[in-house]
mmCIF file of C-alpha atoms and ligand atoms in Angstrom:
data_model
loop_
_atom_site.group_PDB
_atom_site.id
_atom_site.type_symbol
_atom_site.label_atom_id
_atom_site.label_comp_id
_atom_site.label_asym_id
_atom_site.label_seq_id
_atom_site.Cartn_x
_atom_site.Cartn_y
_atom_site.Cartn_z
ATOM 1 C CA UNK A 1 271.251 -223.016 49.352
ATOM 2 C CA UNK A 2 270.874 -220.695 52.462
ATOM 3 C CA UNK A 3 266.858 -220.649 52.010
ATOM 4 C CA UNK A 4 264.801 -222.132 54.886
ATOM 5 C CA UNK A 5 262.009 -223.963 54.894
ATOM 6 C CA UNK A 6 258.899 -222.330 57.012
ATOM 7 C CA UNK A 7 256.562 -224.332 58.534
ATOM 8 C CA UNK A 8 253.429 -223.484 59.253
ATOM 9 C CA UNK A 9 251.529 -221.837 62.410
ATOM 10 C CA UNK A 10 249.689 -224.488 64.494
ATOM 11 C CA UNK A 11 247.663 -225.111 67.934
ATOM 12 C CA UNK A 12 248.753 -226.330 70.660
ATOM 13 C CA UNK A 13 246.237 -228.930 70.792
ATOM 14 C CA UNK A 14 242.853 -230.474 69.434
ATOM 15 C CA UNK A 15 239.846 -231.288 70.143
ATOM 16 C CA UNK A 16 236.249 -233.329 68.771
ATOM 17 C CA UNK A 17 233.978 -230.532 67.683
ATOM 18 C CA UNK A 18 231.453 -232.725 66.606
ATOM 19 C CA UNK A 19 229.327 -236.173 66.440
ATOM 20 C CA UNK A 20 227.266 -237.796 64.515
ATOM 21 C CA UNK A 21 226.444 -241.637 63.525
ATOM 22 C CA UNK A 22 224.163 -243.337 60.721
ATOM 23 C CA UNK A 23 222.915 -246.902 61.661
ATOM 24 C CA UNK A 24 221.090 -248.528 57.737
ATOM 25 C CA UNK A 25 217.228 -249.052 58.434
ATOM 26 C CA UNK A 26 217.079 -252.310 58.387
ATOM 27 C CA UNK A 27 217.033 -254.313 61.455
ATOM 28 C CA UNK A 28 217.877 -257.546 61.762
ATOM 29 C CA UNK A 29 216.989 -259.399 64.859
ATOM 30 C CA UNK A 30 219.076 -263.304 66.332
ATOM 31 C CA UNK A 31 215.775 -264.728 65.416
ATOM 32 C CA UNK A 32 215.703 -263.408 61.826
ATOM 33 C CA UNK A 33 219.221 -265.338 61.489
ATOM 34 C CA UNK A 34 218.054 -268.408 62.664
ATOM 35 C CA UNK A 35 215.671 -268.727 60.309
ATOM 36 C CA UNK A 36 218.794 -269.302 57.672
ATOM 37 C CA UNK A 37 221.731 -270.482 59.841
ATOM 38 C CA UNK A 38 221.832 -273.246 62.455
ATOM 39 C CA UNK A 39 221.953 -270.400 65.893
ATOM 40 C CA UNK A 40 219.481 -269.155 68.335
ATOM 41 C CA UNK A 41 218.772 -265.960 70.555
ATOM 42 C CA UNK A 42 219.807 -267.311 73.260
ATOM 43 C CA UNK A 43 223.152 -268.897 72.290
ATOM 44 C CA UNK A 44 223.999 -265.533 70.269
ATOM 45 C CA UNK A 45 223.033 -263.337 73.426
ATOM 46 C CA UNK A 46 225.246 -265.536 76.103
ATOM 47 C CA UNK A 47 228.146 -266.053 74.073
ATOM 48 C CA UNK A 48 227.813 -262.394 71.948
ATOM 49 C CA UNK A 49 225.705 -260.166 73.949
ATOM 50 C CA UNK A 50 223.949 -259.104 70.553
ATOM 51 C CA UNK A 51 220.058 -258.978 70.181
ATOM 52 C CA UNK A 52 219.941 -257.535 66.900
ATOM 53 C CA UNK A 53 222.153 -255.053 64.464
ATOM 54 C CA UNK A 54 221.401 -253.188 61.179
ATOM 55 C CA UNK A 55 222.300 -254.494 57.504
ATOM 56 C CA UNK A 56 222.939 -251.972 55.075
ATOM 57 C CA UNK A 57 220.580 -251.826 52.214
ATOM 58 C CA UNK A 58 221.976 -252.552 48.641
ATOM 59 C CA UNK A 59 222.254 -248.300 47.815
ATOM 60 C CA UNK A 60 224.334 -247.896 50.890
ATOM 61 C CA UNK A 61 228.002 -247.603 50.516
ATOM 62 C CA UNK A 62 231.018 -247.295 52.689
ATOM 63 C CA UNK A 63 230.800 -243.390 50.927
ATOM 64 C CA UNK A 64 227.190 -242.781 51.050
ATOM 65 C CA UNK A 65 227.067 -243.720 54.803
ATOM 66 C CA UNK A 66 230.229 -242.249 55.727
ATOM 67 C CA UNK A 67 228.979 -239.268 54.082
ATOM 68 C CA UNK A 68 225.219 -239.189 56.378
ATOM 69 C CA UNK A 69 227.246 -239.383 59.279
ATOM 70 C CA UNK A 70 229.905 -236.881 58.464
ATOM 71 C CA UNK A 71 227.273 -234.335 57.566
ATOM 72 C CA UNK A 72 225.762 -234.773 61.164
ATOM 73 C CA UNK A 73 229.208 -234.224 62.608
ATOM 74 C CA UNK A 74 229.705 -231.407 60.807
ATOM 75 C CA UNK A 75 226.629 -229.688 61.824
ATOM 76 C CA UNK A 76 227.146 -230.534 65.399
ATOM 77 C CA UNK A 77 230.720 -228.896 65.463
ATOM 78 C CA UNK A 78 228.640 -225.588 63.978
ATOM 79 C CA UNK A 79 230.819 -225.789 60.827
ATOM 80 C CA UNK A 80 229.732 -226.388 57.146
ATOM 81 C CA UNK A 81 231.120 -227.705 54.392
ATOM 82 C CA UNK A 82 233.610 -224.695 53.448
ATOM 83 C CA UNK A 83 235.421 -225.162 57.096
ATOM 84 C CA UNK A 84 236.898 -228.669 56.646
ATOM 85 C CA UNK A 85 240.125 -229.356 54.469
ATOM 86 C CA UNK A 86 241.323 -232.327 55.213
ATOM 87 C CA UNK A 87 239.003 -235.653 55.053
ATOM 88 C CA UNK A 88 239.973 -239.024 56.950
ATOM 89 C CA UNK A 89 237.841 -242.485 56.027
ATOM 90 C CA UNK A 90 239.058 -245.470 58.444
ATOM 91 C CA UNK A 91 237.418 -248.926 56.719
ATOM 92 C CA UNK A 92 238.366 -252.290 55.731
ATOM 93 C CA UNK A 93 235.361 -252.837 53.543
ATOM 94 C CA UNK A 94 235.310 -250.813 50.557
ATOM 95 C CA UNK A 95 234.541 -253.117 47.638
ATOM 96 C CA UNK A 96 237.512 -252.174 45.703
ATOM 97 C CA UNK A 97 240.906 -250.317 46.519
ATOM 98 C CA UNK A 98 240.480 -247.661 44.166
ATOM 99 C CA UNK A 99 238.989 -245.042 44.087
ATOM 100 C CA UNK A 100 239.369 -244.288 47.969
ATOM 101 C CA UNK A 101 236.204 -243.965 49.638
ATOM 102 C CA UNK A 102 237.239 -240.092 51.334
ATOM 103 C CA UNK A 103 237.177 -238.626 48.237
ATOM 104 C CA UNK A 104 233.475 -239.653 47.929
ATOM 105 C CA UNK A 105 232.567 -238.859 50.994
ATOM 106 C CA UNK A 106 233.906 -235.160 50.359
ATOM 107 C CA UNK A 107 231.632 -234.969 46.656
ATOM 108 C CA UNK A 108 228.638 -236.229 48.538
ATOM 109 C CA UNK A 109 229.389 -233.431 51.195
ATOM 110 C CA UNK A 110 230.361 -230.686 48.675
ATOM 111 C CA UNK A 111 233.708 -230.337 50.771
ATOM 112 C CA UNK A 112 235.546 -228.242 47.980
ATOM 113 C CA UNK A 113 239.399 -230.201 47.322
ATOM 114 C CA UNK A 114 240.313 -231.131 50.814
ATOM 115 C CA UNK A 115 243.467 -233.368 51.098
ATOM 116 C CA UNK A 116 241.795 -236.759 51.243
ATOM 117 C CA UNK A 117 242.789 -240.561 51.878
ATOM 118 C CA UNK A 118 241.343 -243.701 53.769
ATOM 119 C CA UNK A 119 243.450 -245.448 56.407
ATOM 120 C CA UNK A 120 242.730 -249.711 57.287
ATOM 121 C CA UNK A 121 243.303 -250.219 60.393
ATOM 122 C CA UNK A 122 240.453 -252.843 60.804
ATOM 123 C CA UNK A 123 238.730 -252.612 64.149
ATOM 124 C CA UNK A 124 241.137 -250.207 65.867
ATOM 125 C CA UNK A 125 240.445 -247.481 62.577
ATOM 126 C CA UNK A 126 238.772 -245.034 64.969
ATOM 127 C CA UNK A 127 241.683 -244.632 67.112
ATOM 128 C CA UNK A 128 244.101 -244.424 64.647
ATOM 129 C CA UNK A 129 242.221 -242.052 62.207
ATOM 130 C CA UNK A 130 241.833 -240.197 65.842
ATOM 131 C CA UNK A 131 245.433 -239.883 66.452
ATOM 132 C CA UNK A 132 246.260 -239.170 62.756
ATOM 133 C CA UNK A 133 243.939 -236.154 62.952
ATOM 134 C CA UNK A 134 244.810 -234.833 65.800
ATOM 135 C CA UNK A 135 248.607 -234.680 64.917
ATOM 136 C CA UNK A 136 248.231 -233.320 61.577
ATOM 137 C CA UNK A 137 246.291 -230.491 63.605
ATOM 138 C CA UNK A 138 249.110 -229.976 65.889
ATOM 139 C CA UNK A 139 251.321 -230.103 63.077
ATOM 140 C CA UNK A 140 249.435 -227.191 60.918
ATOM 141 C CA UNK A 141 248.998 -229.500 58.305
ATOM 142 C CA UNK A 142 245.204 -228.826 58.450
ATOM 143 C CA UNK A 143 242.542 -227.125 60.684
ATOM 144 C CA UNK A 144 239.553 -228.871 60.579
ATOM 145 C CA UNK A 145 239.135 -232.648 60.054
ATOM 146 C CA UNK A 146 236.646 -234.730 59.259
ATOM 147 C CA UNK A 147 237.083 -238.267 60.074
ATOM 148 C CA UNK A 148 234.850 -240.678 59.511
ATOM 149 C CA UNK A 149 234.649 -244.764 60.017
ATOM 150 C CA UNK A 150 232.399 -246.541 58.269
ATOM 151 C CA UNK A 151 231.722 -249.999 57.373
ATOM 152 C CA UNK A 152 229.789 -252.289 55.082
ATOM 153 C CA UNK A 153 230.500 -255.804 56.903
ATOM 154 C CA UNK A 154 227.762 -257.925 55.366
ATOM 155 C CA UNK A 155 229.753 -257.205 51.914
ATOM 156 C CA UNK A 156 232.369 -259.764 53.035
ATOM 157 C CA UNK A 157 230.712 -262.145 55.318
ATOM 158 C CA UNK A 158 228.902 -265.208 54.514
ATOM 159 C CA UNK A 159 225.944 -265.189 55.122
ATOM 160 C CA UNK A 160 225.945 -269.194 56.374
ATOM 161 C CA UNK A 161 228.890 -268.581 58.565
ATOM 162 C CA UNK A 162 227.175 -268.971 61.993
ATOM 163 C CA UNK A 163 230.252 -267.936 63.519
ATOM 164 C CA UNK A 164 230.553 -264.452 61.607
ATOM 165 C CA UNK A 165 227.063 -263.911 60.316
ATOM 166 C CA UNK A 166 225.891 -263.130 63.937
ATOM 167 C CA UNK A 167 228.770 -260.523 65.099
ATOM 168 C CA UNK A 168 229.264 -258.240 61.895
ATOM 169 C CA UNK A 169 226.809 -255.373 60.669
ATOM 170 C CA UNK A 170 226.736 -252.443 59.001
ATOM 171 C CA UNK A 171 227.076 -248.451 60.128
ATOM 172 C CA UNK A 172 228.861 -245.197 60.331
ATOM 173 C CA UNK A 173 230.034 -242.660 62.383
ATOM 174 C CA UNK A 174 232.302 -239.510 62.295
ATOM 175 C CA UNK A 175 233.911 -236.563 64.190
ATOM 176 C CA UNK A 176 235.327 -233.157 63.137
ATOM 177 C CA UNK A 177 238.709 -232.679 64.931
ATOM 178 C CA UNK A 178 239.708 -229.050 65.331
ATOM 179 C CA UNK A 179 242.461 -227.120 67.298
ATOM 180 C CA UNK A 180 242.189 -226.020 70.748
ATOM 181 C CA UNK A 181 243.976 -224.157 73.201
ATOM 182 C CA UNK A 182 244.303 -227.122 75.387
ATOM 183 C CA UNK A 183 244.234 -230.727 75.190
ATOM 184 C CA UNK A 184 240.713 -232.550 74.598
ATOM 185 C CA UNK A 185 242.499 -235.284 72.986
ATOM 186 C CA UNK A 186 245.337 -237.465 74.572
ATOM 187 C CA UNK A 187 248.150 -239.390 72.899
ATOM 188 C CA UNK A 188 247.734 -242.395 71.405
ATOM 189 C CA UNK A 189 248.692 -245.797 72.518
ATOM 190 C CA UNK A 190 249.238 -248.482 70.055
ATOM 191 C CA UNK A 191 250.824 -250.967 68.109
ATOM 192 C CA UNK A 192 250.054 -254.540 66.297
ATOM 193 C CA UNK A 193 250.393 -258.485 67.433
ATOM 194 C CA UNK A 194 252.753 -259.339 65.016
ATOM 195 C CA UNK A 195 252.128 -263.128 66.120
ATOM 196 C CA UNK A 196 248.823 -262.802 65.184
ATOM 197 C CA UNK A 197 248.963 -261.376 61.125
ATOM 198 C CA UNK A 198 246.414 -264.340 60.046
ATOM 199 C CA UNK A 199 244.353 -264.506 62.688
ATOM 200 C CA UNK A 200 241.066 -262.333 61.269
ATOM 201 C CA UNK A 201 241.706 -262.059 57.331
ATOM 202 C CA UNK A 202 239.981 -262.228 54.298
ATOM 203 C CA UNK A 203 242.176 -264.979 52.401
ATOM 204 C CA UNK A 204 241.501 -262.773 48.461
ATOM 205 C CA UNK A 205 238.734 -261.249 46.967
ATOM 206 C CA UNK A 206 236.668 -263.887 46.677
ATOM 207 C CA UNK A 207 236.300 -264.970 50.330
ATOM 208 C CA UNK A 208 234.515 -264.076 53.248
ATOM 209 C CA UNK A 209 236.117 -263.123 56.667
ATOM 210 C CA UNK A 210 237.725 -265.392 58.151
ATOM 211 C CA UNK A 211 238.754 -265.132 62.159
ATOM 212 C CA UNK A 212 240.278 -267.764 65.068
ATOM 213 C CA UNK A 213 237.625 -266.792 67.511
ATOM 214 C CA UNK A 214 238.748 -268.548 70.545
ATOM 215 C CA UNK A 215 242.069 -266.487 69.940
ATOM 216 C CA UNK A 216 240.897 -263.244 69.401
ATOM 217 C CA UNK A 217 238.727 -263.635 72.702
ATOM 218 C CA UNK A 218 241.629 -264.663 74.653
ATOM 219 C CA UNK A 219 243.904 -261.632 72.957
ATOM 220 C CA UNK A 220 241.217 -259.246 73.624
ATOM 221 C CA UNK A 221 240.490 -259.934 76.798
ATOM 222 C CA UNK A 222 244.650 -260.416 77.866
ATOM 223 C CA UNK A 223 245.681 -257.955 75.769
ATOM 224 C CA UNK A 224 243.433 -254.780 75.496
ATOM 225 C CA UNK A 225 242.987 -253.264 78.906
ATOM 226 C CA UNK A 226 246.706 -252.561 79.671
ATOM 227 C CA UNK A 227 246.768 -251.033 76.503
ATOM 228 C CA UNK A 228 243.962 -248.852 77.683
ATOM 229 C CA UNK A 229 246.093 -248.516 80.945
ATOM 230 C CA UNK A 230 248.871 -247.207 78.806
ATOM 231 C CA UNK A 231 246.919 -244.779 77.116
ATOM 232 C CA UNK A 232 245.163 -243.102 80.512
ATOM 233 C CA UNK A 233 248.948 -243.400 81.924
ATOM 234 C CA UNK A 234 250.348 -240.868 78.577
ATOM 235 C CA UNK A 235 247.257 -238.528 78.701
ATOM 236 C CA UNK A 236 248.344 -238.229 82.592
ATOM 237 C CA UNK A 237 245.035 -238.972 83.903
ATOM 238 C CA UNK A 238 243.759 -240.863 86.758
ATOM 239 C CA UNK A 239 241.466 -244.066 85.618
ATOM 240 C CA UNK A 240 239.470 -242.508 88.396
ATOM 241 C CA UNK A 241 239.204 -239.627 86.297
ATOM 242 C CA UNK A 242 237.859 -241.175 83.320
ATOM 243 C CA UNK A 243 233.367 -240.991 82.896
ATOM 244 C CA UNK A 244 233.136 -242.885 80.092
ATOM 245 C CA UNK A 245 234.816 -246.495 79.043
ATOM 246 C CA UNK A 246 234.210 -246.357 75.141
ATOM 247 C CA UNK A 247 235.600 -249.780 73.627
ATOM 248 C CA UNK A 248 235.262 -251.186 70.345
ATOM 249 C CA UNK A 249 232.122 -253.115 70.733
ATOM 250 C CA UNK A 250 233.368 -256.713 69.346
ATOM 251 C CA UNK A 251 231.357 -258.769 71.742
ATOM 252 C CA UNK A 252 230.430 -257.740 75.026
ATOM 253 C CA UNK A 253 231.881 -260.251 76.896
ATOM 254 C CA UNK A 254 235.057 -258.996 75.936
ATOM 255 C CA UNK A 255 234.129 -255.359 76.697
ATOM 256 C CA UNK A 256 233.218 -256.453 80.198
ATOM 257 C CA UNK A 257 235.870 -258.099 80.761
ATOM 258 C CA UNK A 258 238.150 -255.486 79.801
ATOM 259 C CA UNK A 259 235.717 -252.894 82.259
ATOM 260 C CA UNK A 260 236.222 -255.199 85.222
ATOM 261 C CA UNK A 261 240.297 -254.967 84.705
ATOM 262 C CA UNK A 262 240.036 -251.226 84.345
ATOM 263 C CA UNK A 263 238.528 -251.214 87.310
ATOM 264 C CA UNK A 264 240.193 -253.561 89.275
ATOM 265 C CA UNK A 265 243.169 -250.911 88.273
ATOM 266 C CA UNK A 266 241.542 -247.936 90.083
ATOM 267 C CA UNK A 267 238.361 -247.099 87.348
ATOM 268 C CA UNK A 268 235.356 -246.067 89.163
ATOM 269 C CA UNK A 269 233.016 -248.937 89.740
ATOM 270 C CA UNK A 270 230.121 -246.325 88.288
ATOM 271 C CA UNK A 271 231.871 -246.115 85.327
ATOM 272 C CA UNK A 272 230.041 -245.866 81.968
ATOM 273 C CA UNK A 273 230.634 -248.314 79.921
ATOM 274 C CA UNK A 274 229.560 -248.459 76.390
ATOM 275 C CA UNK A 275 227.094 -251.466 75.322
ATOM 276 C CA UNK A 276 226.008 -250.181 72.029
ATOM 277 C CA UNK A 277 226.808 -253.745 70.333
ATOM 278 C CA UNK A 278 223.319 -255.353 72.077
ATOM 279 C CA UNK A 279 221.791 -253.432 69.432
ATOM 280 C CA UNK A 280 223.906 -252.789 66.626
ATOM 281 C CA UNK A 281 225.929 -255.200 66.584
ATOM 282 C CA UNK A 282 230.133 -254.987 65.378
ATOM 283 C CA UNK A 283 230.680 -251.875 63.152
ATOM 284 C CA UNK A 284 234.748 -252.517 63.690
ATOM 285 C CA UNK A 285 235.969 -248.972 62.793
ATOM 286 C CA UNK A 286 232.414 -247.410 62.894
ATOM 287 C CA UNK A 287 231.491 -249.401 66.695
ATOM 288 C CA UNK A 288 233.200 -246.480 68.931
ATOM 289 C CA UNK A 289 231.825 -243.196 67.489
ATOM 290 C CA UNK A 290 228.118 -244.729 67.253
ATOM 291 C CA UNK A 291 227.982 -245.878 70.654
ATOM 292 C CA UNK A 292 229.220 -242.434 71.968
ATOM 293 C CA UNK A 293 226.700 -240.761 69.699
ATOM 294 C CA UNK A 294 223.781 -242.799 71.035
ATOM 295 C CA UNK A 295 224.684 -242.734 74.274
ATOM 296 C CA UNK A 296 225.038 -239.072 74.235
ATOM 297 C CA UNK A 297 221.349 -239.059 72.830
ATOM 298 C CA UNK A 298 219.824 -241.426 75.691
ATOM 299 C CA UNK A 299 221.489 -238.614 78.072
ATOM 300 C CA UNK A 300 223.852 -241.411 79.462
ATOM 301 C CA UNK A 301 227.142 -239.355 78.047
ATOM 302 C CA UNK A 302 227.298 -235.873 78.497
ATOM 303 C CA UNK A 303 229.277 -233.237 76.963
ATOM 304 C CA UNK A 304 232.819 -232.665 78.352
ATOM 305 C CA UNK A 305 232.906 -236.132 79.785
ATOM 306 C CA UNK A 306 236.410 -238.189 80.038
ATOM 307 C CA UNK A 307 236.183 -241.033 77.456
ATOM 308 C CA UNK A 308 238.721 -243.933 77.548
ATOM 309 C CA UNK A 309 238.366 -245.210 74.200
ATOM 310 C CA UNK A 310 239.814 -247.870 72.806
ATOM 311 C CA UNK A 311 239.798 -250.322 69.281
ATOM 312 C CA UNK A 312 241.160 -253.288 68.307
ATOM 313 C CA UNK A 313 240.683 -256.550 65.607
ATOM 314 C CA UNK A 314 242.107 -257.465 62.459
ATOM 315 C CA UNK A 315 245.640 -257.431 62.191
ATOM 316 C CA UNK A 316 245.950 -257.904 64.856
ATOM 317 C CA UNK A 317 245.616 -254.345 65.664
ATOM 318 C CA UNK A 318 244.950 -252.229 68.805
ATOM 319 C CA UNK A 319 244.839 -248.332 69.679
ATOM 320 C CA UNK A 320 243.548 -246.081 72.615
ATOM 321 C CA UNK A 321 243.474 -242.677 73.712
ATOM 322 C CA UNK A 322 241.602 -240.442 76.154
ATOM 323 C CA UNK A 323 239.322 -237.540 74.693
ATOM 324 C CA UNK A 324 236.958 -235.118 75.573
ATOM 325 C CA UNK A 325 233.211 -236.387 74.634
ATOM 326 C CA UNK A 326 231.866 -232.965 72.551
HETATM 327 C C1 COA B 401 233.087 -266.183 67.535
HETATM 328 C C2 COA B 401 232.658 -266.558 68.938
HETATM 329 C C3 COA B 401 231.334 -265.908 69.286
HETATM 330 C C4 COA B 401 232.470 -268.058 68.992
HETATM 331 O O1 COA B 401 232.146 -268.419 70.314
HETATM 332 P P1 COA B 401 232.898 -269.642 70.998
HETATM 333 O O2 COA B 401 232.342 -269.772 72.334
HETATM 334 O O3 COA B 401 234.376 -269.398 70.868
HETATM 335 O O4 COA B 401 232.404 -270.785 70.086
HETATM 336 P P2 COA B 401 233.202 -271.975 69.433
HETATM 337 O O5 COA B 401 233.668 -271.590 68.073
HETATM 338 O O6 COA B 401 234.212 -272.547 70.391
HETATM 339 O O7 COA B 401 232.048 -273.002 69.339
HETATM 340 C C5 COA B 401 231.385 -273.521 70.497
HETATM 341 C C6 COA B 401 230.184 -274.279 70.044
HETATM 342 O O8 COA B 401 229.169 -273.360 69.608
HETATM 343 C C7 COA B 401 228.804 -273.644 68.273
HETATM 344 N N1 COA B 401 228.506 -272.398 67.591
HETATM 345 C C8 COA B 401 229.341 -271.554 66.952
HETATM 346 N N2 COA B 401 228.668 -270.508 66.476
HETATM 347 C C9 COA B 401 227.378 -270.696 66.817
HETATM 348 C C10 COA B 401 226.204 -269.959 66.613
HETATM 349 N N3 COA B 401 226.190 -268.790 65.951
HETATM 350 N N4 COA B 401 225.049 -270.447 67.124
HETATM 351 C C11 COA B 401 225.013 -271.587 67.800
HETATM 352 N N5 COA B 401 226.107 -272.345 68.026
HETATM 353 C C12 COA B 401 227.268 -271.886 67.544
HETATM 354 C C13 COA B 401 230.014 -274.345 67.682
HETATM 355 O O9 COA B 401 229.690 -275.130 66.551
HETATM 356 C C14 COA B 401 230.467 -275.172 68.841
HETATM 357 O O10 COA B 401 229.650 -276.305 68.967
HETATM 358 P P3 COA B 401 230.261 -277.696 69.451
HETATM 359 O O11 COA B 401 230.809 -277.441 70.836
HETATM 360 O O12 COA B 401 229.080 -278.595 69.428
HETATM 361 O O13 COA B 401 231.336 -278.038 68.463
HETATM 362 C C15 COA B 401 233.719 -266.160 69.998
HETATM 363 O O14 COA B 401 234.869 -266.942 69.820
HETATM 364 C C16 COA B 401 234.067 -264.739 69.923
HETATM 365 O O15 COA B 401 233.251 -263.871 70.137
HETATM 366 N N6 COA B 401 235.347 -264.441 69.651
HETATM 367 C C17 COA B 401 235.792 -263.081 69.504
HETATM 368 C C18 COA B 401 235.433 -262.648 68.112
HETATM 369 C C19 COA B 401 235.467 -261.182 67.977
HETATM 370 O O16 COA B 401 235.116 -260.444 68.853
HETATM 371 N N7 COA B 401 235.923 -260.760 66.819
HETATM 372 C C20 COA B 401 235.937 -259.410 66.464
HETATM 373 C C21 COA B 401 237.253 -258.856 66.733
HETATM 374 S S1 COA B 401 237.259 -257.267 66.130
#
């Protein structure tokens, strides 16, 4: 009766250690697509903003490019295998339910018995695996995560779906989330549309996706940048402050239009702003961390620069948070 339950030492608060991203080989260009579906270049780049995106070959998996990009992020945090014990997979595309697709990931990385377990939070998955991380952190409940989003879209579109076909591809990316003395990574702001539950959905497991696409522009592009607002606000920084404007890259009309409100609410007008989707088109919970990782590469991101990121899609679902780029 008069034992007490300890709980266990933890950081004060966390940080991304590491980055890395795996786009499949193949590309696939708008002209490519219009050799099968009734669309052209330039009605996909005006309405989209995409010019091509990868397709995953048959032998890639959820796991198996989850698992690329997770080793790159775990080399670029300086880590191996042995350090990580907890392992986070954000998709809505795994074939079947069971098994989970973190568990795989950790066999293909040799991660000895870490706690494992995917979350599906569609589009917004990065941000909420982000927040989930970091919390458990700051809760002692682990010490180094990996968290990874990947996503094998052209598993559940049709093909002939002009409307789908052209936005959805293929990719993964991850981070390793560790403790930290003081805050790389900002609260979370989120929450769901609970008007909007059929909106994007795959009807069972024999259809496609299926999305309103006139209504997810308009939520997206009414919705998302207060929510982004919101999430500066919590981390208590200025949207002056921020380098780096890192949004889920559903079509880039949206993501400008959400830039121009940001900015219009005090974001510097020299603000970078992530356009990965031109050429890799809409990785939902995979988009964010590969167009940080490849803009880091072109030198446009730099390490230790203020990144507004933010996801949303299916559900419908939405999540943001400020973080330090590593
Ligand atoms: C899907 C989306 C590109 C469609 O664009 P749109 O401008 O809304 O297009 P509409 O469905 O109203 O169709 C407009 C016309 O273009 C045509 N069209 C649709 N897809 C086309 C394509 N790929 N190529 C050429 N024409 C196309 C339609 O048939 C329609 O023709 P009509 O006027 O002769 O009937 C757009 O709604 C969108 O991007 N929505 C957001 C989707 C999104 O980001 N989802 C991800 C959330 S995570």
């Amino acid at each position: 009766m008069s034992a007490s339950i300890t709980l266990p030492e933890h950081p004060a608060a966390t940080r991304i250690a590491g980055l890395g991203h795996f786009r499949p080989e193949r590309v696939v260009t708008n002209d490519e697509l219009a050799k099968t579906i009734d669309t052209n270049d330039e009605w996909i780049r005006t309405r989209v903003g995409i010019a091509e995106r990868h397709f995953a070959a048959e032998s890639d998996t959820v796991a198996s490019m989850g698992a690329a990009a997770g080793r790159l992020a775990i080399a670029d945090a300086g880590l191996t295998s042995a350090d990580i014990d907890l392992v986070i997979v954000a998709t809505c595309t795994l074939p079947t339910p069971i098994p989970h697709a973190a568990t795989k990931v950790a066999s293909l990385l040799d991660i000895q018995a870490p706690g494992a377990f995917d979350i599906n939070a569609a589009c917004a998955g990065f941000c909420y695996g982000l927040s989930t991380a970091s919390a458990l952190i700051r809760a002692g409940e682990a010490r180094n995560v990996l968290l990874v989003g990947s996503e094998k879209l052209t598993d559940w579109i049709d093909p002939a779906d002009r409307a789908n076909a052209i936005i959805f591809a293929d990719g993964a990316a991850a981070v390793v989330v560790t403790g930290a003395e003081t805050a790389e990574i900002g609260p979370v702001a989120w929450g769901c549309a609970i008007d909007h539950t059929e909106t994007i959905y795959i009807k069972d497991r024999e259809s496609f996706i299926y999305q309103e696409g006139q209504t997810v522009f308009r939520w997206a592009t009414s919705a998302i940048a207060p929510v982004a607002i919101e999430a500066a606000r919590r981390a208590g920084v200025e949207l002056s402050d921020i380098d780096v404007f890192a949004s889920h890259q559903a079509n880039l009309r949206i993501v400008e239009s959400i830039a121009k409100k940001l900015i219009a609410a005090g974001a510097s007008p020299d603000i970078t702003i992530a356009k990965d989707i031109v050429t890799t088109g809409n990785t939902s919970s995979a988009s964010i961390p590969i167009a940080l990782d490849r803009m880091r590469q072109a030198g446009e991101v730099r390490s230790g620069d203020l990144v507004l990121a933010v996801g949303f899609g299916a559900g419908l679902t939405f999540g943001s948070q400020v973080f330090r780029c590593p």
